[in-house]
């Protein structure tokens, strides 16, 4: 016998899933890095905001950079670096419609769109970013690595 006011449970109802966070994506990216699936890692980071409403943070970008480094995909790493550069110049009060977004669209990065709240998050490179980037290069490419290092540290 049901209590008065009690709800009848729907046997077909599924519990709602929690909304994904950058940490959720970090776990998936870690799996992709270990599997040396650099292309899937880059694609995931580039689609997070548009498809899932979650702005990638620097840990997400670093994970994708590590995937590129493991496969020596320095051109893909350079593209991610360009996106990080653009995101580093976003101010906290940017409404997502500024110069950086236009430049991101021009470069086809796919990571410069506004998040679910209409604001873009600022992403600042860190030591892991620099180490991941440098590990993409061979000894013969040291000059390019130094140039990118200088560009990144000037943000």
Coordinates of C-alpha atoms in Angstrom, one line a residue:
X1 CA 0.0 0.0 0.0
X2 CA 1.4 3.4 -1.0
X3 CA 1.6 6.3 1.4
X4 CA -0.5 9.3 0.7
X5 CA 1.5 11.8 -1.4
X6 CA 4.2 9.3 -2.3
X7 CA 5.3 9.2 -5.9
X8 CA 5.1 6.1 -8.0
X9 CA 8.5 5.3 -9.5
X10 CA 8.8 5.0 -13.2
X11 CA 10.6 1.8 -14.0
X12 CA 11.8 3.2 -17.3
X13 CA 13.2 6.4 -15.9
X14 CA 17.0 6.7 -15.9
X15 CA 18.9 8.6 -13.3
X16 CA 20.3 11.8 -14.8
X17 CA 24.1 11.8 -15.5
X18 CA 26.1 14.6 -13.9
X19 CA 27.3 17.3 -16.2
X20 CA 30.8 16.8 -17.5
X21 CA 33.6 19.0 -16.2
X22 CA 37.1 19.6 -17.4
X23 CA 38.3 16.9 -15.0
X24 CA 35.9 14.4 -16.7
X25 CA 37.7 15.2 -20.0
X26 CA 41.1 15.0 -18.4
X27 CA 40.4 11.4 -17.5
X28 CA 39.4 10.5 -21.1
X29 CA 42.4 12.4 -22.4
X30 CA 44.8 10.5 -20.1
X31 CA 43.5 7.3 -21.7
X32 CA 44.0 8.7 -25.2
X33 CA 47.6 9.8 -24.3
X34 CA 48.5 6.3 -23.0
X35 CA 47.0 4.8 -26.2
X36 CA 49.0 7.3 -28.3
X37 CA 45.8 8.4 -29.9
X38 CA 47.0 12.0 -30.5
X39 CA 44.4 12.8 -33.2
X40 CA 41.5 11.8 -31.0
X41 CA 42.9 13.8 -28.1
X42 CA 43.3 16.9 -30.2
X43 CA 39.8 16.4 -31.7
X44 CA 38.3 16.0 -28.2
X45 CA 39.9 19.2 -26.9
X46 CA 38.8 21.1 -29.9
X47 CA 35.2 20.0 -29.6
X48 CA 34.7 20.2 -25.8
X49 CA 33.2 23.6 -25.7
X50 CA 31.0 23.4 -28.8
X51 CA 29.7 19.9 -28.3
X52 CA 29.7 19.6 -24.5
X53 CA 29.6 23.1 -23.2
X54 CA 32.8 22.7 -21.2
X55 CA 35.6 25.1 -21.8
X56 CA 39.0 23.2 -21.9
X57 CA 41.4 24.2 -19.2
X58 CA 45.2 24.2 -19.3
X59 CA 45.2 20.6 -18.0
X60 CA 43.1 19.5 -21.0
X61 CA 45.4 21.3 -23.4
X62 CA 48.5 19.8 -21.7
X63 CA 47.0 16.3 -22.1
X64 CA 46.5 16.8 -25.8
X65 CA 50.0 18.3 -26.1
X66 CA 51.4 15.2 -24.4
X67 CA 49.5 13.0 -26.8
X68 CA 51.1 14.9 -29.7
X69 CA 54.5 14.7 -28.1
X70 CA 54.3 10.9 -27.7
X71 CA 53.7 10.6 -31.4
X72 CA 56.1 13.4 -32.4
X73 CA 53.2 15.4 -34.0
X74 CA 54.8 18.8 -33.6
X75 CA 52.5 20.5 -36.2
X76 CA 49.4 19.4 -34.2
X77 CA 51.1 20.7 -31.1
X78 CA 51.8 24.0 -32.8
X79 CA 48.1 24.3 -33.6
X80 CA 47.2 23.7 -30.0
X81 CA 49.8 26.2 -28.9
X82 CA 48.1 28.8 -31.1
X83 CA 44.8 28.1 -29.4
X84 CA 46.5 28.4 -26.0
X85 CA 48.0 31.8 -27.1
X86 CA 44.6 33.0 -28.1
X87 CA 42.9 31.9 -24.9
X88 CA 45.7 33.5 -22.9
X89 CA 44.7 36.9 -24.2
X90 CA 41.0 36.6 -23.3
X91 CA 40.1 38.8 -20.4
X92 CA 37.8 37.7 -17.6
X93 CA 35.1 40.1 -18.8
X94 CA 35.3 39.1 -22.5
X95 CA 31.9 38.3 -23.9
X96 CA 33.3 35.9 -26.4
X97 CA 32.9 38.2 -29.4
X98 CA 36.4 39.8 -29.4
X99 CA 39.4 39.7 -31.6
X100 CA 40.7 36.4 -30.3
X101 CA 37.5 34.6 -31.3
X102 CA 37.7 36.0 -34.9
X103 CA 41.4 35.0 -35.1
X104 CA 40.6 31.5 -33.7
X105 CA 37.9 31.1 -36.4
X106 CA 40.3 32.3 -39.1
X107 CA 42.9 29.8 -38.0
X108 CA 40.3 27.0 -37.8
X109 CA 41.3 26.1 -34.2
X110 CA 37.7 25.2 -33.2
X111 CA 38.5 26.0 -29.5
X112 CA 37.7 29.7 -29.4
X113 CA 33.9 29.6 -29.1
X114 CA 32.0 30.8 -26.1
X115 CA 31.1 28.4 -23.3
X116 CA 27.6 27.7 -22.0
X117 CA 27.7 30.9 -19.9
X118 CA 28.6 33.1 -22.9
X119 CA 32.0 33.8 -21.5
X120 CA 35.3 32.4 -22.7
X121 CA 37.7 31.1 -20.1
X122 CA 41.3 32.4 -20.0
X123 CA 43.9 29.7 -20.4
X124 CA 47.5 30.4 -19.3
X125 CA 50.4 28.1 -20.2
X126 CA 52.4 26.5 -17.4
X127 CA 55.6 24.5 -17.0
X128 CA 53.8 21.3 -18.1
X129 CA 52.7 23.1 -21.3
X130 CA 56.3 24.0 -22.1
X131 CA 57.7 20.6 -21.3
X132 CA 55.0 18.9 -23.4
X133 CA 55.7 21.2 -26.3
X134 CA 59.4 20.7 -26.2
X135 CA 59.2 17.0 -26.1
X136 CA 57.5 17.1 -29.5
X137 CA 60.7 18.1 -31.2
X138 CA 63.8 16.2 -32.2
X139 CA 67.3 17.4 -31.5
X140 CA 67.5 18.7 -35.1
X141 CA 64.5 20.9 -34.6
X142 CA 65.9 22.7 -31.5
X143 CA 65.7 26.2 -33.1
X144 CA 62.0 25.8 -33.7
X145 CA 61.5 24.6 -30.2
X146 CA 63.4 27.6 -28.8
X147 CA 61.3 30.0 -30.9
X148 CA 58.0 28.4 -29.7
X149 CA 59.3 28.4 -26.1
X150 CA 60.0 32.2 -26.3
X151 CA 56.6 32.9 -27.9
X152 CA 54.8 31.0 -25.2
X153 CA 56.7 32.5 -22.3
X154 CA 56.0 36.0 -23.6
X155 CA 52.3 35.6 -22.9

